[in-house]
Every structure is written in structure tokens, then in C-alpha cells.
Coordinates of C-alpha atoms and ligand atoms in Angstrom, one line a residue:
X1 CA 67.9 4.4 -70.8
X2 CA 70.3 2.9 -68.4
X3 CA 74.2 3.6 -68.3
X4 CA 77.0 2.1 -66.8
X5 CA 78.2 4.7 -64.3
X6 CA 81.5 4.6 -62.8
X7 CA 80.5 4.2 -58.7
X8 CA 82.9 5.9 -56.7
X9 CA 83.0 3.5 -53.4
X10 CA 85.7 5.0 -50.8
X11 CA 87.9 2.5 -50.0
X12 CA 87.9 1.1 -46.5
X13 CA 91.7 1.0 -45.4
X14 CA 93.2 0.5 -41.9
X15 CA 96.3 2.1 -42.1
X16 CA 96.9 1.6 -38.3
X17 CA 95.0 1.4 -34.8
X18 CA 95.0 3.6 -32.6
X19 CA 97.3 2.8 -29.4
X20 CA 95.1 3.4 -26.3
X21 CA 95.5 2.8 -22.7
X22 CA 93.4 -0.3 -21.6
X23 CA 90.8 -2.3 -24.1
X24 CA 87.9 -0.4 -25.5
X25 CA 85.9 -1.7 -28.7
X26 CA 87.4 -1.4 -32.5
X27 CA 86.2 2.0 -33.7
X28 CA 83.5 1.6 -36.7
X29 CA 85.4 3.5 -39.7
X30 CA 83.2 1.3 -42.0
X31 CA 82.1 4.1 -44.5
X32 CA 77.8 4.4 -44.6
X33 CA 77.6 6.0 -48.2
X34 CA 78.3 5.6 -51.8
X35 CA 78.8 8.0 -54.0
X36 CA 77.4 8.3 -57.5
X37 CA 78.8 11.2 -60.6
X38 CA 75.7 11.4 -63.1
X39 CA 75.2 13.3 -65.8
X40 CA 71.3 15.1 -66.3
X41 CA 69.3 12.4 -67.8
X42 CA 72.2 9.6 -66.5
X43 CA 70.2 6.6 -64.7
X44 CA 72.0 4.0 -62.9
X45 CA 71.7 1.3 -60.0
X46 CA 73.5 1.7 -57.2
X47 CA 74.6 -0.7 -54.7
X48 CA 74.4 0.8 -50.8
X49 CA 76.3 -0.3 -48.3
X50 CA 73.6 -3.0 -46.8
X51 CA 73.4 -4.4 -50.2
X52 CA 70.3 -3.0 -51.2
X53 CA 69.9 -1.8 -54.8
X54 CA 68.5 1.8 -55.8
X55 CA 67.5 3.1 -59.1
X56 CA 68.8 6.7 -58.9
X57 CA 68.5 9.0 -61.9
X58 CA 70.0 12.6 -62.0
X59 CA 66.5 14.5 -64.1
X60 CA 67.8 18.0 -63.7
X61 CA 69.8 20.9 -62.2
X62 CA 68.8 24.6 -61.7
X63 CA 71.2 26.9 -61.0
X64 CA 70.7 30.3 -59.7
X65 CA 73.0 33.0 -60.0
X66 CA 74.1 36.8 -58.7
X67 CA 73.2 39.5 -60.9
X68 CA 77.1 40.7 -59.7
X69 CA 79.3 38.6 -60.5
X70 CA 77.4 35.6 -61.9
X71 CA 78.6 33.2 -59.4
X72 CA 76.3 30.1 -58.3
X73 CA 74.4 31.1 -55.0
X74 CA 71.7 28.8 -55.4
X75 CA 71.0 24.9 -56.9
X76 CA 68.4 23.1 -57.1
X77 CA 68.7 19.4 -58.0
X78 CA 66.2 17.1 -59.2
X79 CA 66.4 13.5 -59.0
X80 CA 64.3 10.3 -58.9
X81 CA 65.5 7.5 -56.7
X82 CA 63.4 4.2 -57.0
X83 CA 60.8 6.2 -59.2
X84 CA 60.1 8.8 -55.9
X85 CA 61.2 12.1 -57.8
X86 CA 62.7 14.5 -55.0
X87 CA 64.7 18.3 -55.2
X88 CA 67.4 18.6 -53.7
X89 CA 70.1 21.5 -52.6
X90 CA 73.9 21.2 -53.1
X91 CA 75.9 22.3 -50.3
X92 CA 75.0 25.7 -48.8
X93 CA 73.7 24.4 -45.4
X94 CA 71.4 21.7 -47.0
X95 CA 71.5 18.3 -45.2
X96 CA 71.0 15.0 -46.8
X97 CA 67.5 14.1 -47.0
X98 CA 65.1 10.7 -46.5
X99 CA 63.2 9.3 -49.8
X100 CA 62.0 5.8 -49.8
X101 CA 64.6 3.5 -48.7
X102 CA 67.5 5.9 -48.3
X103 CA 69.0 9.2 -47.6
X104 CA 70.4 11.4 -50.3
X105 CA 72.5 14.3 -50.6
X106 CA 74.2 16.6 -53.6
X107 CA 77.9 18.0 -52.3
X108 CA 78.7 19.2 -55.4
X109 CA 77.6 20.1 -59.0
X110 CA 80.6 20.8 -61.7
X111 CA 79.7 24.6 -61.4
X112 CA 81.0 24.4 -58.1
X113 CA 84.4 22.9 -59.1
X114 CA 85.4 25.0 -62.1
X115 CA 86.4 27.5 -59.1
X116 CA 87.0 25.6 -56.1
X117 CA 89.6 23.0 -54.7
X118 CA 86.5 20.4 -54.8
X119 CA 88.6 18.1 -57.0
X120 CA 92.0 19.0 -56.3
X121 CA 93.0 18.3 -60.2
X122 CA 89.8 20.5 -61.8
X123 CA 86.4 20.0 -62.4
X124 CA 83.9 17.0 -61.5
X125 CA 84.0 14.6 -64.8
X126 CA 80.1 14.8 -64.5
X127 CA 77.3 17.2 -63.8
X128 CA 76.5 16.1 -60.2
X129 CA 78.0 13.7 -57.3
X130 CA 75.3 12.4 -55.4
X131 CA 75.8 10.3 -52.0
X132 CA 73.3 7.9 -50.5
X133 CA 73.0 6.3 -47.2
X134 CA 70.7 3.7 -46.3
X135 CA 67.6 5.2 -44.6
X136 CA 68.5 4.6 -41.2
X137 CA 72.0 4.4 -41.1
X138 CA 74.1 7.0 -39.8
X139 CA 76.2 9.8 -41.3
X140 CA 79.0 8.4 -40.2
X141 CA 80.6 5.1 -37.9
X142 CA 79.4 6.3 -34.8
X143 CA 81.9 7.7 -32.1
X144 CA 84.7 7.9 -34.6
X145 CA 84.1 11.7 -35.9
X146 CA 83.2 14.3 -33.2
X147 CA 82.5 18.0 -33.3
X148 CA 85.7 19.5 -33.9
X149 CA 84.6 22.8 -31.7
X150 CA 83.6 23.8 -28.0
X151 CA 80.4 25.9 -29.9
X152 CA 77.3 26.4 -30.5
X153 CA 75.6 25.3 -33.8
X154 CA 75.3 27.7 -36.4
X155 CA 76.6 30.5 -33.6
X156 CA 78.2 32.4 -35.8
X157 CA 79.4 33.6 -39.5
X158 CA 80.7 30.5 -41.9
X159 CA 81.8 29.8 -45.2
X160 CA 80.8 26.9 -46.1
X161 CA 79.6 23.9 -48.1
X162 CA 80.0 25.7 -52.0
X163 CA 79.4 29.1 -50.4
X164 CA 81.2 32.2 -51.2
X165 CA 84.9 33.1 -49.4
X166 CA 83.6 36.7 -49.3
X167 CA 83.9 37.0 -44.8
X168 CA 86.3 39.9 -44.2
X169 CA 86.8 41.8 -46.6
X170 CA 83.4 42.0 -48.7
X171 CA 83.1 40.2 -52.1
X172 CA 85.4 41.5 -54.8
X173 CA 82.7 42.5 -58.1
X174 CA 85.8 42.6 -60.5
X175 CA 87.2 39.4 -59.4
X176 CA 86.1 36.3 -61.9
X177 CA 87.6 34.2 -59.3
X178 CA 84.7 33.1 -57.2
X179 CA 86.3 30.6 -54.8
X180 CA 83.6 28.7 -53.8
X181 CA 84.7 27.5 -50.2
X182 CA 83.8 23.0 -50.2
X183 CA 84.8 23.0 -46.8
X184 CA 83.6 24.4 -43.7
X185 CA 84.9 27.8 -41.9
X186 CA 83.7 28.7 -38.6
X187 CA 84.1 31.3 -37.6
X188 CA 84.8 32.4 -33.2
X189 CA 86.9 34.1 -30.9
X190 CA 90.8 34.6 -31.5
X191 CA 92.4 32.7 -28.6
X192 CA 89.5 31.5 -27.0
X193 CA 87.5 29.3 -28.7
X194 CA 89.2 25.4 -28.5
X195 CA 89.6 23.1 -31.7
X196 CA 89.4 19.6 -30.6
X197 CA 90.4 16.6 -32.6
X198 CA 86.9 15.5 -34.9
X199 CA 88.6 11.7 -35.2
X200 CA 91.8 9.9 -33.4
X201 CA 94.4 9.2 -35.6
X202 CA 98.1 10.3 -36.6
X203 CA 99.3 13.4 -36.9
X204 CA 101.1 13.9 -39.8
X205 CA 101.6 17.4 -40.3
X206 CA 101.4 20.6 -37.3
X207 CA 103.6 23.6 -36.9
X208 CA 105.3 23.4 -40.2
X209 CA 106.6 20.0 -39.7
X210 CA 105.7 17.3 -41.9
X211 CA 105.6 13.5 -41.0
X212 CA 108.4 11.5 -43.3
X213 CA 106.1 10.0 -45.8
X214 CA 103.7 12.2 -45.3
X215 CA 104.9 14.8 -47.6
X216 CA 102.2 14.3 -50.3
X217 CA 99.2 16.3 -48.5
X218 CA 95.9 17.7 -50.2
X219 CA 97.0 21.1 -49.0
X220 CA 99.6 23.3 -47.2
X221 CA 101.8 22.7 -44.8
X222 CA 102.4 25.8 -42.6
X223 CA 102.8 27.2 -39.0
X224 CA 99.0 27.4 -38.3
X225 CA 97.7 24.0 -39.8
X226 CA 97.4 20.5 -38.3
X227 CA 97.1 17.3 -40.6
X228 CA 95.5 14.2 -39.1
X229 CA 94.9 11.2 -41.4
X230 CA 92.4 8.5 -39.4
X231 CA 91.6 4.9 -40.1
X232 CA 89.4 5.7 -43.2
X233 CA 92.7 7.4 -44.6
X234 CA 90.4 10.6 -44.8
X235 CA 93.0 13.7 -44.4
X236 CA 91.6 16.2 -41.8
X237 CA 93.0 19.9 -42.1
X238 CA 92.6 22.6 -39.4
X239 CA 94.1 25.5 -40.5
X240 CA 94.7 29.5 -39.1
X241 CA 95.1 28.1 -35.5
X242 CA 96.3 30.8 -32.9
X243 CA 98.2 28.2 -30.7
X244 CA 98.6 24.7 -31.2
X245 CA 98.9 22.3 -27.8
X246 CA 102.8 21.1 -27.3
X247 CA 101.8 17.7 -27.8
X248 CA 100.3 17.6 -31.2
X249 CA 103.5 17.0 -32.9
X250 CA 104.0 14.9 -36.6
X251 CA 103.6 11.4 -35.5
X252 CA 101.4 11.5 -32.5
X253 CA 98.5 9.3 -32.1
X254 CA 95.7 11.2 -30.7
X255 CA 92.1 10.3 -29.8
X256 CA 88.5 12.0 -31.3
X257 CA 88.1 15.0 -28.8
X258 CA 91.5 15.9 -28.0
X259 CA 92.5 19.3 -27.8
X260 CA 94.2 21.0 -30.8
X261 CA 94.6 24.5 -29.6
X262 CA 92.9 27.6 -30.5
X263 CA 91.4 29.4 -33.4
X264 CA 92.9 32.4 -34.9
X265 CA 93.2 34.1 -37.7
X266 CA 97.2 33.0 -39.0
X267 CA 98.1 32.0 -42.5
X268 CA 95.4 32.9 -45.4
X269 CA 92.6 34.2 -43.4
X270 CA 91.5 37.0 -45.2
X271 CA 91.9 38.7 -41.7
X272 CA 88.9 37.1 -39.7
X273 CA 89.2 34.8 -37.3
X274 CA 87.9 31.4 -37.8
X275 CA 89.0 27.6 -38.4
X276 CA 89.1 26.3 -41.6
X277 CA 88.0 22.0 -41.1
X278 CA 88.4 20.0 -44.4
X279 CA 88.2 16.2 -44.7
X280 CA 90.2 15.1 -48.0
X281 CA 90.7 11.4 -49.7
X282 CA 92.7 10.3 -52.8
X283 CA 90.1 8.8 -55.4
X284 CA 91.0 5.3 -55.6
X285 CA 90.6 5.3 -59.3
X286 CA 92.8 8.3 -60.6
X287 CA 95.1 9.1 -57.1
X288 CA 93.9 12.8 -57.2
X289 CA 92.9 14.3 -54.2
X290 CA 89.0 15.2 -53.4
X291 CA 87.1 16.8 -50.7
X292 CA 84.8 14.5 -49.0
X293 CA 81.7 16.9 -47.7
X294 CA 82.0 16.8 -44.1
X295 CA 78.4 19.0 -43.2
X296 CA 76.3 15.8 -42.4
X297 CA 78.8 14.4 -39.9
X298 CA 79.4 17.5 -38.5
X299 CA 75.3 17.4 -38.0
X300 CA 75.5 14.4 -36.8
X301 CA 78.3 15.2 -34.6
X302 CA 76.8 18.2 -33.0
X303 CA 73.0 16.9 -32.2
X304 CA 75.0 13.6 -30.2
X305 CA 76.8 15.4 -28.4
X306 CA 74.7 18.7 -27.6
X307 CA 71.0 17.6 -28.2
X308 CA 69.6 20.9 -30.1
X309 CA 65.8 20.8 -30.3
X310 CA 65.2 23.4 -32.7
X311 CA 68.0 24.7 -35.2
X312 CA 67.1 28.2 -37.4
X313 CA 69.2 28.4 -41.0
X314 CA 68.7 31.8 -42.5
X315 CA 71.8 30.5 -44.4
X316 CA 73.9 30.9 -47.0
X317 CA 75.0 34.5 -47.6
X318 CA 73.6 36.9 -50.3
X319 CA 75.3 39.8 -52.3
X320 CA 73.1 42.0 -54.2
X321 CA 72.4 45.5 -55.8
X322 CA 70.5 48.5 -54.6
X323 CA 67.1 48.4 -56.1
X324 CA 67.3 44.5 -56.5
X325 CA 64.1 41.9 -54.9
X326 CA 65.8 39.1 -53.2
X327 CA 64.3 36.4 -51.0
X328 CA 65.0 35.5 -47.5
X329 CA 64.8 31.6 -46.9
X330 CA 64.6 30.6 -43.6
X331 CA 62.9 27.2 -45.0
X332 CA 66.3 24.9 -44.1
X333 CA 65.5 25.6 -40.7
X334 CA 64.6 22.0 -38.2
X335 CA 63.1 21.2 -35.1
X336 CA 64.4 18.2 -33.9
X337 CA 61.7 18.1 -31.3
X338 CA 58.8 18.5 -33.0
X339 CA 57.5 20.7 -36.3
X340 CA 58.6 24.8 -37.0
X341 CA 55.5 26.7 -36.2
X342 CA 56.4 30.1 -36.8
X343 CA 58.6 31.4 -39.0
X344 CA 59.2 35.1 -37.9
X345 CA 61.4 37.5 -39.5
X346 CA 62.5 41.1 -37.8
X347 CA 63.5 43.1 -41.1
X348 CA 66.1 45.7 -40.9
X349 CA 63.1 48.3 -42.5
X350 CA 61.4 47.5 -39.2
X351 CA 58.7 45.5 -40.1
X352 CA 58.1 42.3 -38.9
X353 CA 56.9 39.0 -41.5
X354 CA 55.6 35.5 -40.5
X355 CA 56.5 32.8 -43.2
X356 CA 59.8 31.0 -43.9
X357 CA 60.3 33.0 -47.3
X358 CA 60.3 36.8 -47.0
X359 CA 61.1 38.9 -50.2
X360 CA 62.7 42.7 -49.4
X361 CA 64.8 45.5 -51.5
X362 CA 67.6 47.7 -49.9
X363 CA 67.9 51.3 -51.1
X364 CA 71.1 51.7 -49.5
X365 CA 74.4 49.4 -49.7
X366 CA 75.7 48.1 -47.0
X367 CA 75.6 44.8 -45.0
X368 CA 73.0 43.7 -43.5
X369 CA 71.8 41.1 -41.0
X370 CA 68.1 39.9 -40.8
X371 CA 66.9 38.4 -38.0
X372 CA 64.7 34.8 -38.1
X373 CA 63.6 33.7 -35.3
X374 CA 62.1 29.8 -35.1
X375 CA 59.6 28.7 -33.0
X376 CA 58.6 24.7 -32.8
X377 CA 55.6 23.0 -31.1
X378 CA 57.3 22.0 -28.0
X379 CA 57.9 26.2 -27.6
X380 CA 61.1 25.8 -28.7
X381 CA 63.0 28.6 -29.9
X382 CA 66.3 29.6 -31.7
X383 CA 67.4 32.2 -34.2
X384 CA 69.7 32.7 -37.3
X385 CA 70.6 35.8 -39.5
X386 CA 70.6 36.0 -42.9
X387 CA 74.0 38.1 -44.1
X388 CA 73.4 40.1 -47.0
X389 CA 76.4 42.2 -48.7
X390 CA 74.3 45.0 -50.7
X391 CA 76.6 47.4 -53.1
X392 CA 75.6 50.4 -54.2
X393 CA 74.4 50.2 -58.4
X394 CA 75.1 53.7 -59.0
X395 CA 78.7 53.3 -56.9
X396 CA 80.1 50.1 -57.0
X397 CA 83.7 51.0 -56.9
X398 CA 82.5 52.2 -53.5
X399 CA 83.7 49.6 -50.6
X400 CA 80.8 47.9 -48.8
X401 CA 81.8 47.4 -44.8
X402 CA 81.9 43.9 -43.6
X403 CA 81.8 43.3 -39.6
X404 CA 82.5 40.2 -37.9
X405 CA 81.2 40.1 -34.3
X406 CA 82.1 37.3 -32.0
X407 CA 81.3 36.1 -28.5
X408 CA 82.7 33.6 -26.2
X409 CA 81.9 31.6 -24.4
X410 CA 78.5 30.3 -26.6
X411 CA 77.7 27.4 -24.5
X412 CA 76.6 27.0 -20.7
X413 CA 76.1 30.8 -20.2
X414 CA 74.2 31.8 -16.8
X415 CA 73.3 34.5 -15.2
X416 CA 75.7 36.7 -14.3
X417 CA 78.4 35.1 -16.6
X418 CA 80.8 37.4 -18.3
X419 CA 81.0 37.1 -21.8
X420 CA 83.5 38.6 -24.0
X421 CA 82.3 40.7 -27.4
X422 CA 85.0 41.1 -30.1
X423 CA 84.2 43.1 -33.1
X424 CA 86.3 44.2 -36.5
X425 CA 84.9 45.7 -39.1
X426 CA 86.4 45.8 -42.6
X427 CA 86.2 48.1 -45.8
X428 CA 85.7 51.1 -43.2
X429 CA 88.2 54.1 -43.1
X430 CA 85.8 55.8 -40.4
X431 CA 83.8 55.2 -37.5
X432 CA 84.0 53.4 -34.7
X433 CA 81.6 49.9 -33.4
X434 CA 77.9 49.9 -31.6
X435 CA 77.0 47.4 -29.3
X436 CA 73.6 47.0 -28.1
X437 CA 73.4 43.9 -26.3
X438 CA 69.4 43.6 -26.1
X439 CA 68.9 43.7 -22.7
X440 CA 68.2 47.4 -22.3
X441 CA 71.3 48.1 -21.0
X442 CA 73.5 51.3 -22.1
X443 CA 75.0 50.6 -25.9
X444 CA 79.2 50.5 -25.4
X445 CA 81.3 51.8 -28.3
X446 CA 84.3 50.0 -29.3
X447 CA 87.0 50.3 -32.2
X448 CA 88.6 48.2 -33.7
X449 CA 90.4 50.6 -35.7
X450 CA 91.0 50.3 -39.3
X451 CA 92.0 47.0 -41.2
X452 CA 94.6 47.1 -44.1
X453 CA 94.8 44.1 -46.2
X454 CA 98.3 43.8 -46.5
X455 CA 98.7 43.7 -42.4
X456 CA 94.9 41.8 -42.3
X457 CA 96.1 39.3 -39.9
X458 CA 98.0 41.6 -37.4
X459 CA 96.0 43.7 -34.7
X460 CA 93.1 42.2 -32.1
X461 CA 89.3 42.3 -32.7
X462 CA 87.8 45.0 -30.6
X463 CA 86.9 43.2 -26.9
X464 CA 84.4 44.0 -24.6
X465 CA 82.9 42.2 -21.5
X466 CA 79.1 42.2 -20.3
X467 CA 76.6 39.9 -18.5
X468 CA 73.5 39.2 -19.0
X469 CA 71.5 39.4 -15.5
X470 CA 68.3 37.3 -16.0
X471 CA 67.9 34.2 -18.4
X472 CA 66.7 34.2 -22.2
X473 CA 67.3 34.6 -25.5
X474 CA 69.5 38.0 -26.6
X475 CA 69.9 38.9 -30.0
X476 CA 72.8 41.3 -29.5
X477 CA 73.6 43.8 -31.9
X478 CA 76.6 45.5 -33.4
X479 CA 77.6 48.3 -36.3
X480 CA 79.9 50.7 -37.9
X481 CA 79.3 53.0 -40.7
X482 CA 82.4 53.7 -43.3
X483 CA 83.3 56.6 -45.3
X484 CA 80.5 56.1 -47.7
X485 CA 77.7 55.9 -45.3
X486 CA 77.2 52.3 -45.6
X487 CA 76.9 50.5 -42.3
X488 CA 77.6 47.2 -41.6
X489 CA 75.5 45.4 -39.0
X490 CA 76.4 42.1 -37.4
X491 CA 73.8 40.1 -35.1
X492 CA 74.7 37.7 -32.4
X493 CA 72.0 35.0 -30.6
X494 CA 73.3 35.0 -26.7
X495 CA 71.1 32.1 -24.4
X496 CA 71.8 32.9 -21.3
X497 CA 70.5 29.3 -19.3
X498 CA 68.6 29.1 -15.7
Ligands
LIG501 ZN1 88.6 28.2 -45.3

């Protein structure tokens, strides 16, 4: 059975061009998807940019839930395109994927957008939005949308791409609000770590100002936000900046890569530092505001401009109970080099497992950071953590310690180098933080004191310096135990270069 699906095309306008000092070629805003809303058992054909027809049909959706508060932590999409049936994620660190003629990606299933700003008006008219690209096109008009952050990839905590807001302060059980996050927080080092501009284009809100005729925006305007529209007329936000450069006032033109200022922790943080990056579009059929899923540009973005050969993903985040089996995933994980070889996790019950899926059980709550660590066949190596919020089934009033550990800088460290280590640990009335920075030097304590959620975004996390002396790869670690006895462990992946 065919249908006639409405085909959601983003419309191409040039609202103005960039003024730049001397000639350099017309950027390419030209958009490389389409995107598709289906409904299971929907079929439709679907006209890519280059012309080509697909026959994609949405066959199925399973959706996996916590045993806590029932919210969506997993999804598993299965769809046919040209016959080829393929499963796909949604969100939560997946990246678009290649079958037959193009590449495909789910952003978003309804669940998502019954508690999420997704679709700024409600939830998705159908059961899945799907986006396709031809097969070897890019992501995105190259040179026109860079990585909005002097980082590393995947350096440290996010919430991201239909994951949980639950950073901070841990996940609230009684809350039926789940706020699954569409966009992308990374998180980094208050003061320290630059925003740069992901595309030119106008400023139109920054510092509480808003450009006149500006004033309808897909979000808020406030002290620590900066809104650039480009020449796609896709609204970029960057929100809970610490500073924000002089010069990036409501109506300046500014070009991809120019500096913003620095992350912080102002406005709706929830207390940890990080920047909040959206990218937002009216539909062109109702005039509502959506999020467009920015994760495969920012892929994009990051492996042009910093060449990663391997990446490890022990992502997204889990919450679970005592007692309860959970698996570990490190499956997402991608050599760009060559093929994953070894799949190693180091378990916080000390054992050690090969394999990209490792199942374990905590006995006691508390948060909890596993270590992967990917191998590839050109020797490769990198490694992720898989967060994992466990509360207590016999206690769950009791409050579960988060910690959010932080170093800077990430990139071009050396021998020598100092690097700065901030710390703050949440939910914890007690205790002070542990650092052991895998080198076999002395462990320094730090505190960070203790966080109130009323004052969340006052105070400084808890700094410390060190240098690493020889090259290599340094999983640092850091932890505090609260009032309960629960300890909250956070992991940090240091390369220290030749
Ligand atoms: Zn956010």
C-alpha cells in the first residue's frame, strides 16, 4: 500500500550574503536532505536532492524504556528503503547510516516530542521523521557549518540528541516531566573553553538584545544566549555563555569560526557548565518552529577539521535500580581508519570484558562511570565512559551524587603541559573530591563544597592543575561519596601528544 505523504523539503532561502573583505566563492547553503514523517506501515517515494527516487517504508519502532520513570532510553527503528530492510537508532549518539543508494537517519520518533521542545507547538503529526541524503553527499554544504567548540570529540559529559536533561543534579524519579534534550549540550570548563561561530551569518539576538524584526525567536532571549540566523534561515542558539566577545552584538555579520565567547554555566543550567547548540527552522507548511538535528554536521564538522581515526561511544546515559541487569553498548563506537578490533571494557567491580556489549548489576546506588576502551587495526586507540545513575530500590528518596569533572585544555596537550581539573559534585552534603590522574602520581583532594539548587549557578567548580610528564593515553579519575554512602565517580580521557 502506498500513501501520499506530506514531504517536508526545507526551503532554501537567501535572506542576505555575507559582507566579506575581498572575493571568496558563494558559500553552498544548498540543503543535502529531505525529510520524510511516516507512520509504521506508511510507504512512500521520496525525491532526494539529486533527483533520484527512493522507496522508503517506516516497518516498525521498538521502544525501550527505564524501569524508573518509564522514559524512552532506547529506539530501535526498522525501515526498508528500496526493499533493503535496515534498523536504525533515533538520536542518542547514532549517526545516519549508508543503505543502497543513500544515507538515512531517525532524529526523532513522537515519543520523543510529547516531552521535548522537538516541535515547538507539540508532538510530531506522525510516528517517525526520517532524513535521507544521497549516498555520497555530505551532511551538510561544505565549509558553511563548523564545529562550534575548541574540543575534543566526545571529551566530555552531553545531553544530547533525545537523551535525558538529568547532568547536575541527578534524574528526578517523581518527576513525569522527562525533558528529552533534541539538542546538543556539551559540556567543558567555565571560562575557558571558546564557542566559535558553527556558520557566518547575522546576529540577531546576544546579551539580552534583540535585532528589530527579530523578535519572533524559537527560544529565549537572555543575558547568556546568542542567536545567529545563516543563509539557510536555520536559527542557531548558544546559550549559558560565561562572556560573550564585545563585538557580537544584534546585527553583526559574522563569519563560520569566529569567536563567541566562553562557556559557563548562566541562565537554566541546572548548575553545570556546558553550552547548549540548537539549530531551529520554521516549517514552511504550518510556520511553527522545529529543531533541525544538528549531530551529523557536527560529525561532519569535527572529522574535517580534526581528523579522528578512531572515536569510542559508550553513549547515551543510563539510570537504573539496585539489583537491576543492564547492558553496556559500546557498539556505536567507529574507526575511521580502519575496523574496531577490540572492544575492552574496565568494570567498576574490577573485572575486565572483551566485546562491544557487556551486561553488569550494581548492588549499591550511586553513579558510575565504565570505562571502554577502543582499539582499531591501524593500533588506534580512544576511550568513552558509559554514565550510569543507579538509585537505591530499597531508598529511593535517597539522593544519588552526580559529579561533573572537566579539563582544559583537551586538544594539543604535551608533555609537561599544565592542564587544569575542575570538579563539582551534586546531591552530596559530605565529602570532599578524589583525583587520581593515572599516571601514578600522588591522588590530590579538592572540594568543591556543597551545591544548593536554588544558588546552582553561583560558586566555581573545584580547580586543580597537573602535567602529565611522558606521552599517552590517561584515563584520569575523580570521586566523592555523599551522606548516604553513594559515590559518584567521573572519568576523564587526557592524550598527552609527543
Ligand atoms: Zn541544553
Amino acid at each position: 500500500m502506498k500513501l501520499n505523504i506530506r514531504i517536508l523539503i526545507p526551503t532554501l532561502i537567501l535572506l542576505f550574503t555575507i559582507s566579506a573583505s575581498g572575493c571568496r566563492e558563494e558559500p553552498d547553503l544548498k540543503i543535502y536532505h529531505v525529510t520524510a514523517e511516516l507512520n509504521k506501515g506508511e510507504t512512500a517515494d521520496i525525491e532526494l536532492v539529486n533527483g533520484e527516487i527512493v522507496t522508503l517504508s517506516l516497518l516498525d519502532i521498538s521502544v525501550f524504556r527505564d524501569s524508573l520513570r518509564g522514559a524512552v532510553r532506547d529506539v530501535r527503528v526498522r525501515v526498508s528503503v528500496d526493499g533493503e530492510e535496515i534498523t536504525i537508532g533515533s538520536g542518542n549518539y547514532h549517526l545516519p547510516v549508508t543503505t543502497g543508494r543513500v544515507k538515512i537517519d531517525c532524529p526523532v520518533i513522537k515519543e520523543f516530542t510529547v516531552s521535548s521542545y522537538y516541535r515547538h507547538d507539540g508532538e510530531l503529526p506522525a510516528d517517525a521523521r526520517i532524513r535521507l541524503w544521497p549516498k555520497d553527499s555530505p551532511y551538510i554544504g561544505p565549509g558553511t557549518f563548523g564545529f562550534p567548540l575548541e574540543q575534543a570529540w566526545l571529551v566530555n559529559r552531553m545531553q544530547s540528541q533525545n537523551e535525558l536533561a538529568g547532568l547536575g543534579w541527578a534524574e528526578n524519579l517523581r518527576s513525569t516531566n522527562h525533558g528529552y534534550h533534541s539538542t546538543h549540550d556539551f559540556g567543558g570548563a567555565e571560562g575557558m573553553d571558546v564557542i566559535l561561530a558553527a556558520t557566518g551569518g547575522l546576529v540577531v539576538s546576544s546579551s539580552n538584545e534583540v535585532l528589530e524584526g527579530f523578535e519572533d525567536l524559537p527560544g529565549d532571549v537572555r543575558p547568556d544566549v546568542v542567536w545567529v540566523v545563516d543563509g539557510r534561515n536555520w536559527y542557531y542558539r548558544y546559550s549559558h555563555l560565561n562572556s560573550i566577545e564585545p563585538d557580537i552584538v544584534p546585527g553583526a555579520n559574522i563569519e563560520m569560526g569566529q569567536k563567541l565567547g566562553y562557556m559557563g554555566k548562566q541562565g537554566g543550567s541546572g548548575g553545570w557548565v556546558h553550552l547548549h547548540f540548537g539549530v531551529h527552522h520554521k516549517n514552511p507548511e504550518t510556520g511553527r518552529w522545529e529543531v533541525e538535528d544538528a549531530w551529523p554536521f557536527l560529525w561532519e564538522a569535527y572529522v574535517n577539521e580534526y581528523d579522528p581515526q578512531v572515536v569510542a561511544v559508550a553513549r547515551p546515559r543510563q539510570l537504573l535500580w539496585t539489583g537491576q541487569e543492564t547492558a553496556l553498548d559500546g557498539s556505536k563506537s567507529v574507526s575511521l581508519a580502519g575496523d574496531i578490533i577490540s572492544w575492552e571494557w574496565k568494570l567498576s567491580d574490577g573485572t575486565i570484558a572483551s566485546g562491544p556489549v557487556q551486561t553488569m548489576t550494581y548492588k549499591v546506588a550511586g553513579e558510575y562511570s565504565e570505562i571502554l576502551k577502543v582499539t582499531d587495526s591501524k593500533g588506534n586507540v580512544d576511550y568513552d565512559f558509559m554514565n550510569l545513575q543507579v538509585f537505591d530500590r530499597d531508598n529511593p528518596e535517597n539522593q544519588v551524587p552526580t559529579i561533573h569533572a572537566v579539563f582544559h585544555p583537551t586538544l594539543g596537550i604535551r608533555p609537561g603541559d599544565p592542564v587544569t581539573f575542575l570538579v563539582r559534585t551534586f546531591g552530596s552534603q559530605t565529602g570532599e573530591e578524589v583525583w587520581d590522574f593515572g599516571d601514578g602520581s600522588p591522588g590530590v583532594t579538592v572540594n568543591s563544597g556543597v551545591v544548593q539548587r536554588q544558588t546552582q549557578n553561583e560558586g566555581r567548580y573545584a580547580e586543580t592543575v597537573h602535567s602529565f610528564a611522558t606521552p599517552g593515553h590517561y584515563v584520569v579519575r575523580v570521586e566523592r561519596t555523599n551522606e548516604h554512602g553513594y559515590t559518584a565517580i567521573g572519568h576523564l580521557h587526557v592524550v598527552v601528544n609527543e
